[in-house]
CSV table of C-alpha atoms in Angstrom, one decimal:
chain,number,residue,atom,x,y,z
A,152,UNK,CA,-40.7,-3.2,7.6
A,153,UNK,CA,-38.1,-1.9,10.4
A,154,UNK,CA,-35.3,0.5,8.3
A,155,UNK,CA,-31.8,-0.8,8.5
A,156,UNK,CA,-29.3,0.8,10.4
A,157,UNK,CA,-26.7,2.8,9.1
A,158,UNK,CA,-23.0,2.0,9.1
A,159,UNK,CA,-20.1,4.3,8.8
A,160,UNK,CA,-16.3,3.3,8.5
A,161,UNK,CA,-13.5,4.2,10.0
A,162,UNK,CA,-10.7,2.9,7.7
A,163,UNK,CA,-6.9,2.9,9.6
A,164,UNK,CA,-3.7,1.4,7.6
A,165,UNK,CA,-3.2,0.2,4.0
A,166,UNK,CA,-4.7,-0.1,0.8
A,167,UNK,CA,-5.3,-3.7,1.3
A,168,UNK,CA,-7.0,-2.5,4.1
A,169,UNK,CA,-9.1,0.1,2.2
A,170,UNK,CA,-9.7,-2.4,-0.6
A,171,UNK,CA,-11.5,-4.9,2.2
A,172,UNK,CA,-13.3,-1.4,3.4
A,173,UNK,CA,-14.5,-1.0,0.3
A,174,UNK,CA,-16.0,-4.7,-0.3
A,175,UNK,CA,-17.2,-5.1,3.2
A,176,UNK,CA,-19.2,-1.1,1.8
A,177,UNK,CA,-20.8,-3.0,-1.5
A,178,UNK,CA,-21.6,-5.7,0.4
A,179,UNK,CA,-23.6,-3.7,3.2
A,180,UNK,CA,-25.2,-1.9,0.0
A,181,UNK,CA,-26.5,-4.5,-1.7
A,182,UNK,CA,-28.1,-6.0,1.2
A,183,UNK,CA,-30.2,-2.3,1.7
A,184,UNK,CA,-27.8,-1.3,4.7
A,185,UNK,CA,-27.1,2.8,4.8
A,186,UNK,CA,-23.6,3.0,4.8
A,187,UNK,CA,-22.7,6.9,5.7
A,188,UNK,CA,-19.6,8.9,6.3
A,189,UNK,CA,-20.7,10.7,9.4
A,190,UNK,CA,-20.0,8.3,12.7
A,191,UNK,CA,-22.1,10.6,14.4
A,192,UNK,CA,-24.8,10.0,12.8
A,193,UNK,CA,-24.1,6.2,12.0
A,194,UNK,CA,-26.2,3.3,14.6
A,195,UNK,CA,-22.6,1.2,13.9
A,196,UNK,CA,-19.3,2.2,13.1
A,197,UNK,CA,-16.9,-0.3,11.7
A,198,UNK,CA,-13.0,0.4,12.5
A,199,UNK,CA,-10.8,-1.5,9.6
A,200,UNK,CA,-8.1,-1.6,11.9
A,201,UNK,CA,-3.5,-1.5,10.8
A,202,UNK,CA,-1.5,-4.1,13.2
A,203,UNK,CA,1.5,-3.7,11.4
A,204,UNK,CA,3.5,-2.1,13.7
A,205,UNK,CA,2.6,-0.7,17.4
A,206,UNK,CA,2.1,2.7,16.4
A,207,UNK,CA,-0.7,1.9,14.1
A,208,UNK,CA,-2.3,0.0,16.4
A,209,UNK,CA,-2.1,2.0,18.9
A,210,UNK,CA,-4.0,4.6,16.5
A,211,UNK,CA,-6.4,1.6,16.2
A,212,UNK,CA,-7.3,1.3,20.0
A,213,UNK,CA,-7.6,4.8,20.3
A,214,UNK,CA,-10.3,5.6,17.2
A,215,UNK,CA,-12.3,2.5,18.8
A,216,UNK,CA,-11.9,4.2,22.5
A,217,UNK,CA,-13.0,7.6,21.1
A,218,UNK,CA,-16.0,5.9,19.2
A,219,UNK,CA,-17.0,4.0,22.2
A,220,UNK,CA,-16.8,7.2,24.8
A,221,UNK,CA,-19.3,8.8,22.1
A,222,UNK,CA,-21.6,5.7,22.4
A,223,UNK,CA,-21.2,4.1,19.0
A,224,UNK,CA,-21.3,0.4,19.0
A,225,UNK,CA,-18.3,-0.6,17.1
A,226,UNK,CA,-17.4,-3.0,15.0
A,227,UNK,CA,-13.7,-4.1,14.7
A,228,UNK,CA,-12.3,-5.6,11.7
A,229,UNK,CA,-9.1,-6.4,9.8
A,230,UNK,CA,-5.3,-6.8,11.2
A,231,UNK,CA,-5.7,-6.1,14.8
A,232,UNK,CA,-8.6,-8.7,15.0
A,233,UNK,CA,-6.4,-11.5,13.6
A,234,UNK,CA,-3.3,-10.3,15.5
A,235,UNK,CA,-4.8,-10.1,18.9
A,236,UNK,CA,-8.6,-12.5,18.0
A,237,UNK,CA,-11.4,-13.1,21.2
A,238,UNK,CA,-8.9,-11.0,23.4
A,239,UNK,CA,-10.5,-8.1,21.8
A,240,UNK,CA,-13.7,-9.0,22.9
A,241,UNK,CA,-12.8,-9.1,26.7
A,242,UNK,CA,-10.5,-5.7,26.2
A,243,UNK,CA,-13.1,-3.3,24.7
A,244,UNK,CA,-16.7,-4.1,25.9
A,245,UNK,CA,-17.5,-1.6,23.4
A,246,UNK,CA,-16.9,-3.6,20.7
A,247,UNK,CA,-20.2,-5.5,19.3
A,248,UNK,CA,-18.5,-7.9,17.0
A,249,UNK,CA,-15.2,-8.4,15.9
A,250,UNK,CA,-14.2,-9.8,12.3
A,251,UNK,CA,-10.7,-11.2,10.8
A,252,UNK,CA,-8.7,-10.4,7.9
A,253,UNK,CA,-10.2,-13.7,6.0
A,254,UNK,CA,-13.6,-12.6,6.9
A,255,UNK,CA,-14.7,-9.7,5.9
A,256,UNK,CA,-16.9,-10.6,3.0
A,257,UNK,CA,-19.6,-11.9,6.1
A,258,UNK,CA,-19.7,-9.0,6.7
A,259,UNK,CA,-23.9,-8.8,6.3
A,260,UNK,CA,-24.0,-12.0,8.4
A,261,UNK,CA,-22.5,-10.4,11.2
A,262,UNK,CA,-24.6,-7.1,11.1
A,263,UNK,CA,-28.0,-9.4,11.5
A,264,UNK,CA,-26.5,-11.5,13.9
A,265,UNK,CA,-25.3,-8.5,15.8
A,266,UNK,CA,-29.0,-7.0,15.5
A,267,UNK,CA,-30.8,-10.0,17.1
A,268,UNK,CA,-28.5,-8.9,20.2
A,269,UNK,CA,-25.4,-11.7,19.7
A,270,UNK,CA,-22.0,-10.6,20.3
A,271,UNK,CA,-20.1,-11.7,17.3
A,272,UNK,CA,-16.7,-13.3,16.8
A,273,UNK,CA,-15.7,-14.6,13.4
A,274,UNK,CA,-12.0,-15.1,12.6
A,275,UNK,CA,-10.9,-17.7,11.0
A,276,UNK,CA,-7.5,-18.8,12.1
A,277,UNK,CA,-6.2,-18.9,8.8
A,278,UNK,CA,-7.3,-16.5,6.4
A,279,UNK,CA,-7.6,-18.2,2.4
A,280,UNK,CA,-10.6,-16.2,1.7
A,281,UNK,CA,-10.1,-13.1,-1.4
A,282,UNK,CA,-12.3,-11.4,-3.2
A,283,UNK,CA,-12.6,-11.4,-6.9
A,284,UNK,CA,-14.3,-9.2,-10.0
A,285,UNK,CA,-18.1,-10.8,-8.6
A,286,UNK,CA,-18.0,-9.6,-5.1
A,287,UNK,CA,-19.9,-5.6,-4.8
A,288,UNK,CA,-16.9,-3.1,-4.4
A,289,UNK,CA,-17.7,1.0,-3.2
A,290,UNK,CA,-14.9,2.6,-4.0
A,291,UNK,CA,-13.2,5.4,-2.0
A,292,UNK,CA,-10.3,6.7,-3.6
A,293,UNK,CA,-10.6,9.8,-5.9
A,294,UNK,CA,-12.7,9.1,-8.7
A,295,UNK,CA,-9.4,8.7,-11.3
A,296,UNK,CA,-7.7,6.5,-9.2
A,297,UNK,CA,-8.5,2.6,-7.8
A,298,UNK,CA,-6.4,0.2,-6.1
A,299,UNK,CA,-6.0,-3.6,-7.8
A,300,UNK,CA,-5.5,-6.2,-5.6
A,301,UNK,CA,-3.9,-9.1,-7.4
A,302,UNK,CA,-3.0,-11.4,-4.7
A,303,UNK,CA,-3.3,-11.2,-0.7
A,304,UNK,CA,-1.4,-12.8,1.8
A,305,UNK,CA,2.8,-14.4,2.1
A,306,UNK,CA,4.5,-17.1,1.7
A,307,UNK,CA,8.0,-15.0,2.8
A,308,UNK,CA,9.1,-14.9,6.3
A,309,UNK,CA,11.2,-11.9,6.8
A,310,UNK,CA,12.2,-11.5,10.5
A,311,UNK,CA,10.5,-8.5,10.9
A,312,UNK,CA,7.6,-9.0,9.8
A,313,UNK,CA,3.8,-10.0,11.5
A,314,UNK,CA,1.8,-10.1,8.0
A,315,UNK,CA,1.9,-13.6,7.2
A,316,UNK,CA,0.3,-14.1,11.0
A,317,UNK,CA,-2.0,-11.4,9.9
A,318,UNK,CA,-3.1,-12.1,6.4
A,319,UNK,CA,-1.9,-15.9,5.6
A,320,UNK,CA,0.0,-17.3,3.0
A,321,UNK,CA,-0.3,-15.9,-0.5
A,322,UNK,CA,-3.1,-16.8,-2.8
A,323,UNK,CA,-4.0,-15.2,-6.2
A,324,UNK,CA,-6.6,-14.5,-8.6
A,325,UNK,CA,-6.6,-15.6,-11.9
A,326,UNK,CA,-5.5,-13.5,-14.9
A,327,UNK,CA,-8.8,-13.3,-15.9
A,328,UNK,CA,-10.7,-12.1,-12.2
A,329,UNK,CA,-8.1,-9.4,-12.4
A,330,UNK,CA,-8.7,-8.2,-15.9
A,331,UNK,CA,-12.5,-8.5,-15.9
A,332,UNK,CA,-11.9,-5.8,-12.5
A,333,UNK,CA,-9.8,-3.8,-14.2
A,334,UNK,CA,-12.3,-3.6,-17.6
A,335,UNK,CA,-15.3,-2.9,-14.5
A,336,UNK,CA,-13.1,-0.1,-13.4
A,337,UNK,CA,-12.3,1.1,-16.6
A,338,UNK,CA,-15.8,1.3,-17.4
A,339,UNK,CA,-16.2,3.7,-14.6
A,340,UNK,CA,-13.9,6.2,-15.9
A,341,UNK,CA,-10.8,5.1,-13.7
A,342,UNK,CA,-7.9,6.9,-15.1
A,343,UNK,CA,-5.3,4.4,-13.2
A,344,UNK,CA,-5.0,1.3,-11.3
A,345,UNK,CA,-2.2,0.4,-8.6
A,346,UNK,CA,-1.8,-3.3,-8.6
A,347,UNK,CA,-1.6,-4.5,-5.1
A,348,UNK,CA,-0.5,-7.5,-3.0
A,349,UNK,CA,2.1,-8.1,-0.5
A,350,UNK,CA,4.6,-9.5,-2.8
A,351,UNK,CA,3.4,-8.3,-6.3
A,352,UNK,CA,6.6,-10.1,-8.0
A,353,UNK,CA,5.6,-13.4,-6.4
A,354,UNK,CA,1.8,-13.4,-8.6
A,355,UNK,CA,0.4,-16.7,-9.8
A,356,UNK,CA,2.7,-19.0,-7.9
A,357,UNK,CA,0.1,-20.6,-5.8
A,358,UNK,CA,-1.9,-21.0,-8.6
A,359,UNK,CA,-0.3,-21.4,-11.9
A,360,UNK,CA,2.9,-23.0,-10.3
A,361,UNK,CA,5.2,-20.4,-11.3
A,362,UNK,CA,5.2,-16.4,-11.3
A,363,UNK,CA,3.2,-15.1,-14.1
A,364,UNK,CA,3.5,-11.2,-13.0
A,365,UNK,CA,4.6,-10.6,-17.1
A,366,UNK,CA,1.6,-12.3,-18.5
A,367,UNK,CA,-0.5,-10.4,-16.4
A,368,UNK,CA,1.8,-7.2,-17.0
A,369,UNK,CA,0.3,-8.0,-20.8
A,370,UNK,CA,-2.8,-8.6,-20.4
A,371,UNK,CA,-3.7,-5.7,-18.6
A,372,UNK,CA,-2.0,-3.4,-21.6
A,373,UNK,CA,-5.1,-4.7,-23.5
A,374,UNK,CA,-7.4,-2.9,-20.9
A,375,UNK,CA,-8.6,1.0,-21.9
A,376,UNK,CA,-7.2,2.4,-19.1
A,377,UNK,CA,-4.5,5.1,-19.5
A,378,UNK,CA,-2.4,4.3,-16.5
A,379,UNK,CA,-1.2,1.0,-14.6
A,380,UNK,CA,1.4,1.5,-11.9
A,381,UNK,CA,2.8,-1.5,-9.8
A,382,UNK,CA,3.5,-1.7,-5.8
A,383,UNK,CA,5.4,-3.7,-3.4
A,384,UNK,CA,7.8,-5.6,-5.8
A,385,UNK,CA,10.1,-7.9,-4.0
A,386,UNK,CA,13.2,-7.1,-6.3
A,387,UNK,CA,14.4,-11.1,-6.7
A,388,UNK,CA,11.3,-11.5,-8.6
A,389,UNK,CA,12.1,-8.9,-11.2
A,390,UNK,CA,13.2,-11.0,-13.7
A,391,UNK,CA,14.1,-9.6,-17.3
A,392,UNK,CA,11.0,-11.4,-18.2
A,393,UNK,CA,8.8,-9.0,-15.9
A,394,UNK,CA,11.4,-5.8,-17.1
A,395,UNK,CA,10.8,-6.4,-20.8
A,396,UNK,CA,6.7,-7.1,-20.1
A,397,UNK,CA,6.9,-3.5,-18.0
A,398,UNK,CA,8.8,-1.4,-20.6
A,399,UNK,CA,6.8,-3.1,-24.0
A,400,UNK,CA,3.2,-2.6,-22.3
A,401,UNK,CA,2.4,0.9,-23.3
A,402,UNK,CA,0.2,1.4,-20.3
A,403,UNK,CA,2.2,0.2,-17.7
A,404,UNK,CA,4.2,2.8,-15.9
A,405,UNK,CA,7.6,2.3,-15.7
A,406,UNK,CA,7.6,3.4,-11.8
A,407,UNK,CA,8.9,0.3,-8.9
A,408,UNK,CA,8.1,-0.1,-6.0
A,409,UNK,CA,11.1,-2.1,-4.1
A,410,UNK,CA,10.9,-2.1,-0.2
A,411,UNK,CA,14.6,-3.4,-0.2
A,412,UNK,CA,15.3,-2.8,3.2
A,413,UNK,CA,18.6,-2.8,4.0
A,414,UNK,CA,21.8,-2.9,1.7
A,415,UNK,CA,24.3,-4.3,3.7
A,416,UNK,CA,24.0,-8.8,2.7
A,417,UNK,CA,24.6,-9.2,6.9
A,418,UNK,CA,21.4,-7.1,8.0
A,419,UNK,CA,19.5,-8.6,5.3
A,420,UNK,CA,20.7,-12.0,6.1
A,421,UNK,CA,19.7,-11.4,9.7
A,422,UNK,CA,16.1,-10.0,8.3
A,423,UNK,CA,15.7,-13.6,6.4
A,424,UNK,CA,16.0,-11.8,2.9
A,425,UNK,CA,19.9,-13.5,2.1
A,426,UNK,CA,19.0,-13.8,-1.5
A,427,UNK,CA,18.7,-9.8,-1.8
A,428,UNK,CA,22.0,-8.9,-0.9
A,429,UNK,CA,23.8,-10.9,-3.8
A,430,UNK,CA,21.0,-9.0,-6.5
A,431,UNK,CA,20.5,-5.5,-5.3
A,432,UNK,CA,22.5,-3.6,-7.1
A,433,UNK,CA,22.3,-5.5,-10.3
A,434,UNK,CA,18.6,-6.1,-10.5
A,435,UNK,CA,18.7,-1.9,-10.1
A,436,UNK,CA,21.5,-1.8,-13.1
A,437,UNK,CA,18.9,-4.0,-15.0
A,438,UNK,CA,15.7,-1.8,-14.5
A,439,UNK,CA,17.8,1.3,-15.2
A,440,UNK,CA,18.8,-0.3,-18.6
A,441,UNK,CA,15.8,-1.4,-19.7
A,442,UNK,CA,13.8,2.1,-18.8
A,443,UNK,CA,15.9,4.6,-18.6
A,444,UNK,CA,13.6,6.6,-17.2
A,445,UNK,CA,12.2,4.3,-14.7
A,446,UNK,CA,11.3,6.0,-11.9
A,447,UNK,CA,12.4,3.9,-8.3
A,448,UNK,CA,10.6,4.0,-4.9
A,449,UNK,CA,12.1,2.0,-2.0
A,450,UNK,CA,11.7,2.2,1.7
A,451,UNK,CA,14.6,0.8,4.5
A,452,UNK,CA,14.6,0.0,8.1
A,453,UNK,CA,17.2,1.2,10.3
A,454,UNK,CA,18.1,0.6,13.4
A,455,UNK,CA,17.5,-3.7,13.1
A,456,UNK,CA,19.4,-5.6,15.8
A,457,UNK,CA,22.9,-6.0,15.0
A,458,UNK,CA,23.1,-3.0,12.6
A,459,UNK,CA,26.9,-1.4,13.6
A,460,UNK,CA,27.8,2.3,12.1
A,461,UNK,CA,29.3,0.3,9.4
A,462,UNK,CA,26.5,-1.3,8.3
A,463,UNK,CA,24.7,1.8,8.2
A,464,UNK,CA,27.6,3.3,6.5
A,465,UNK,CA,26.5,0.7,3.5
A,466,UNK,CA,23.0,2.0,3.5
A,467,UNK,CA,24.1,5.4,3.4
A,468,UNK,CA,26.4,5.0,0.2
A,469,UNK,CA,24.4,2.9,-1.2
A,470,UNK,CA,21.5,5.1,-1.4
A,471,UNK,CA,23.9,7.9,-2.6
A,472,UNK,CA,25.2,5.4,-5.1
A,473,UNK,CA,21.7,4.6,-7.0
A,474,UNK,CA,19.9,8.0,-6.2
A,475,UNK,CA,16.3,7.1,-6.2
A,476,UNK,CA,13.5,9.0,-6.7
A,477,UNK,CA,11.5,8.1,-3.5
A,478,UNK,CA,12.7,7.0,-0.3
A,479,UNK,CA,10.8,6.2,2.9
A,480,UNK,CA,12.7,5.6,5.8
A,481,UNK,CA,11.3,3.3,8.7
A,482,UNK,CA,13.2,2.6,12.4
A,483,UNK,CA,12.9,-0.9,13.4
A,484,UNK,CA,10.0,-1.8,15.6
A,485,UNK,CA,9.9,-5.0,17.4
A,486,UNK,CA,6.9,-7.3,16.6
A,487,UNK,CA,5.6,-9.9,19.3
A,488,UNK,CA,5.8,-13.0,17.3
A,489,UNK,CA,8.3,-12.3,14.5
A,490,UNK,CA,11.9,-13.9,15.3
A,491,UNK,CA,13.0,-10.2,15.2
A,492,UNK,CA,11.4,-9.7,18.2
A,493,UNK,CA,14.1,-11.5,20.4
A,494,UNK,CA,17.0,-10.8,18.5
A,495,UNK,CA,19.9,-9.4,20.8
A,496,UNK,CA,22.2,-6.0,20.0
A,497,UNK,CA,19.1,-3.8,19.8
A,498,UNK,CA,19.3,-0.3,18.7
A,499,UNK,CA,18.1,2.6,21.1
A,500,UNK,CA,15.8,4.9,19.7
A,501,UNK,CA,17.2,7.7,20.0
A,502,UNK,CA,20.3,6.2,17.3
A,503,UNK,CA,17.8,4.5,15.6
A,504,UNK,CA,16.0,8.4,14.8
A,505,UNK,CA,19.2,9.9,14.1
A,506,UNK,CA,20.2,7.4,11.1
A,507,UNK,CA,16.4,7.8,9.9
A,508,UNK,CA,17.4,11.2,9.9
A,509,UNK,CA,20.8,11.2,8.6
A,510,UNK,CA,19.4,8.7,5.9
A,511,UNK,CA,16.6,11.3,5.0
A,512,UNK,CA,18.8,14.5,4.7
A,513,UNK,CA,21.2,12.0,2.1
A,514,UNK,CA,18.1,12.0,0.1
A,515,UNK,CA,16.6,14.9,0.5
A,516,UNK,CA,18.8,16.2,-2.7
A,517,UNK,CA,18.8,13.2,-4.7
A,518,UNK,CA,14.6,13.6,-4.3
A,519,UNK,CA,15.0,17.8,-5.1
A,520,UNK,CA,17.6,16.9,-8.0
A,521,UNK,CA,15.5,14.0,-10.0
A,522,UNK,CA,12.6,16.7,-9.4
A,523,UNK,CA,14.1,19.3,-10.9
A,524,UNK,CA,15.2,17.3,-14.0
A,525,UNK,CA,11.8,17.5,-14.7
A,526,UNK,CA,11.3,21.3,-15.1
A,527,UNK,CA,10.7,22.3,-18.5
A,528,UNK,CA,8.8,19.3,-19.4
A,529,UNK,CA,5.3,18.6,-20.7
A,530,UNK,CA,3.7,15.6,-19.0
A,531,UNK,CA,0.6,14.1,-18.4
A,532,UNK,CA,-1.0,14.4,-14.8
A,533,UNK,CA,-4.3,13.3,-13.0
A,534,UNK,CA,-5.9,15.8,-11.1
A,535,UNK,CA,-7.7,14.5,-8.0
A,536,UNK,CA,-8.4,17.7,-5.8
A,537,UNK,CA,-9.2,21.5,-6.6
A,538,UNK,CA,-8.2,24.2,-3.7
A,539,UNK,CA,-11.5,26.3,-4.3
A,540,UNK,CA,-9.6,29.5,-2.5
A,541,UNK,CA,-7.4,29.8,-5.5
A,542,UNK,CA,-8.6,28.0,-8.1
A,543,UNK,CA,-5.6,25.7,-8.3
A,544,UNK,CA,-5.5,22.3,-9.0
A,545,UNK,CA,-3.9,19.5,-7.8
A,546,UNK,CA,-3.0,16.1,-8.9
A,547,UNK,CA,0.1,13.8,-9.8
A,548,UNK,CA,2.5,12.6,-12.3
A,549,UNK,CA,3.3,9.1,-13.5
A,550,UNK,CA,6.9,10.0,-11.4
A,551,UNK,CA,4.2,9.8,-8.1
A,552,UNK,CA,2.0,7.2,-6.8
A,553,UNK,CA,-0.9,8.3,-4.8
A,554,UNK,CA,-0.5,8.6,-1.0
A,555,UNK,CA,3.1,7.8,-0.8
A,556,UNK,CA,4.8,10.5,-3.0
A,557,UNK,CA,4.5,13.9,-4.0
A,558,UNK,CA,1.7,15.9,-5.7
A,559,UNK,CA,1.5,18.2,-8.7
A,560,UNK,CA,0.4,21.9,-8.1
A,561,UNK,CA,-1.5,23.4,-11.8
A,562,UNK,CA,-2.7,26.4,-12.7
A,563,UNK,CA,-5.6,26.4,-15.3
A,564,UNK,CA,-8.1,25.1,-16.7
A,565,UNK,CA,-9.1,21.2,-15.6
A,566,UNK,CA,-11.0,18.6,-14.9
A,567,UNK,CA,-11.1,16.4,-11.8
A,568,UNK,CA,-10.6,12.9,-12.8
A,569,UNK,CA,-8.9,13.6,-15.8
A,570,UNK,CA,-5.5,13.7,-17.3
A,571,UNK,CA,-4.2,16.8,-18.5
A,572,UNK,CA,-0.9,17.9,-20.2
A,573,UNK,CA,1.0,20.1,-17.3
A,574,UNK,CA,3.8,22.0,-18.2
A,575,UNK,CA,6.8,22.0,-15.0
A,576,UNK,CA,7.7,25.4,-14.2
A,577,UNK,CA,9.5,25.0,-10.8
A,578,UNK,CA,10.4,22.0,-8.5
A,579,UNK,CA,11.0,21.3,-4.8
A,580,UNK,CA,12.3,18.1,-2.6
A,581,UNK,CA,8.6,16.3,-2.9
A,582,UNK,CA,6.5,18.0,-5.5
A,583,UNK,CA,6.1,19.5,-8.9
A,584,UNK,CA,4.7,23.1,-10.2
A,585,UNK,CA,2.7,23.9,-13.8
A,586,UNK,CA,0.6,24.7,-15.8
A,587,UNK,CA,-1.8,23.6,-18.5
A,588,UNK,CA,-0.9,23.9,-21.7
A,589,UNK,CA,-3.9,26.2,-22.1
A,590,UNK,CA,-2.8,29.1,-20.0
């Protein structure tokens, strides 16, 4: 019997993005295909590719044109597939097969049909397909870590934004796919899990007929797992009923994720979020009352059309105003295919870097401050690397989620995987500095 070939990946973009790498891995696995980390050494390499925004795609097209000048027959999958479809096919003749955001889990299919010598399209034009707790899953995060993935796809239409073309309207799993998951990744000594969709606030509409983010909020602090952290909550949908579910579920970290944008109600009118401007600042009261020491993550875009000085003015007070912990700071980038896109009063880009900037250095103590406050405290960290040259470890906080915030530097004795009580000696803008409690 003729071996299978082996199949590397290439993973570009978000965790949604690494959580369809990661079932399109189990799936290869259980069928008997080698799946390897070394392209070079791989017979295919499959590129998950980002479409977001042109930068990531252009990182996209250049990881496939690299893969294809070293010979590897590559397969091209996710966001840029659905964005762009056959064309693909006709723009990179290196590309064997190419395979769409809602169809990932053929993934085995399309590596036989691929092997009998077809060239392989399969993208369905709109994408209802997610995976749930049945469907094989190779995780590649750190071993303490794994993303959740509660919903996919949007039913919002924000101006600026290609996802809904990309990944289809939202559909969820039920309560009890998600928990069964998150008692399977317990199981394998996962010390927290991210809960993921595009709209995390939105959960259960689709399918229950109303947003049922708190039941699952409970539900999951019945699950042996230490930490549960939530992303991408559109801040209309956080009700007092989701507020009191977060601070009464021991497990759930009280840590939010709001990408809110823009402050100013014109700007967010224009982006087709209207609604957000009347609640921002009084959904943020709310979640400061009802934690106190909730910890807030948000990211804006400058430089939409139609933003004056004045409405960046806003922004800028605004963000002085509620002093959040994170802040990411985006400049607008025009997306074929959003209404966006054909807006008038654009921004240059050379304005449009100078507010990220000026937005960034506002922050920049607000970030050092809340960081400091933390100095002198015992908490609870998960360490997920070790720099062998020193000996020190390296891990986060429940203040930082992984990827998009700041790490934890320790000194002594640890574990990787595990959670261990860190003392905070010293601070800067991003991370944290310690110590075990046995040193």
């Amino acid at each position: 019997m003729a071996t299978k070939p082996t199949i590397a990946f290439s993973h570009l973009g978000c965790e949604k993005n690494r959580i369809d790498t990661e079932h399109m891995i189990g799936l290869l696995a259980e069928a008997g295909y080698q799946v390897d980390s070394n392209e070079e050494a791989a017979d295919y390499v499959v590129v998950n590719t980002c479409s977001f925004i042109e930068s990531a795609r252009e990182e996209s097209v250049n990881t496939i044109v690299e893969l294809a000048e070293a010979h590897k027959k590559v397969v091209i999958t996710g966001c840029m597939v659905q964005h762009f479809q056959e064309k693909l096919l006709d723009e990179l003749p290196e590309a064997v097969a190419v395979v769409g955001t809602g169809d990932y889990h053929k993934i085995v299919n399309v590596i036989n049909r691929v092997e009998k010598g077809d060239r392989v399209s399969e993208i369905s034009a709109d994408p209802t397909y997610i995976a749930d707790h049945t469907v094989p899953r190779y995780r590649t995060t750190t071993e303490g870590v794994a993303y959740l993935r509660i919903a996919e796809g949007c039913n919002y239409r924000c101006a600026f934004c290609i996802i809904p073309h990309l990944r289809g309207n939202q559909r969820s799993r039920t309560i009890e796919s998600i928990v069964t998951e998150a008692k399977q990744l317990a199981d394998q000594g996962v010390q927290e899990l991210v809960l993921i969709s595009q709209i995390t606030t939105n959960y259960g509409t689709d399918i229950y007929g109303e947003p049922k983010l708190a039941d699952l909020i409970r539900a999951l602090g019945k699950v042996d797992v230490p930490w549960v952290r939530m992303h991408y909550a559109y801040p209309t949908g956080l009700t007092p009923k989701v507020i009191d579910a977060i601070a009464e579920t021991p497990n759930f970290l009280p840590y939010l994720d709001l990408p809110l944008q823009h402050s100013h109600p014109e700007i967010l009118r224009a982006m087709n979020r209207p609604w957000q401007g009347q609640v921002n600042d009084q959904i943020i009261e709310n979640i400061k009352t009802a934690m106190p020491n909730a910890v807030i993550r948000t990211t804006f875009i400058v430089g939409f059309p139609g933003e004056t000085n004045s409405h960046f003015e806003h922004l800028l007070k605004f963000v002085k105003r509620h002093e959040f912990d994170h802040v990411g700071v985006f400049t607008f980038s025009p997306e074929e295919g959003t209404p966006a896109y054909t807006l008038p009063n654009t921004v240059s880009q050379a304005v449009m870097d100078a507010r990220r900037d000026a937005l960034m250095q506002v922050q920049q103590p607000i970030s050092l401050k809340r960081n400091r406050q933390c100095i002198g405290e015992v908490v609870d960290v998960l360490v997920e690397q070790e720099n062998p040259s020193t000996g020190e470890f390296i891990g986060r906080s429940p203040r930082f989620a992984p990827e998009v915030d700041g790490l934890v530097y320790v000194e002594g004795n640890a574990r990787l995987g595990s959670l261990v009580s860190v003392k905070i000696t010293d601070a800067d803008i991003y991370d944290l500095y310690g110590h075990t409690l046995e040193n």
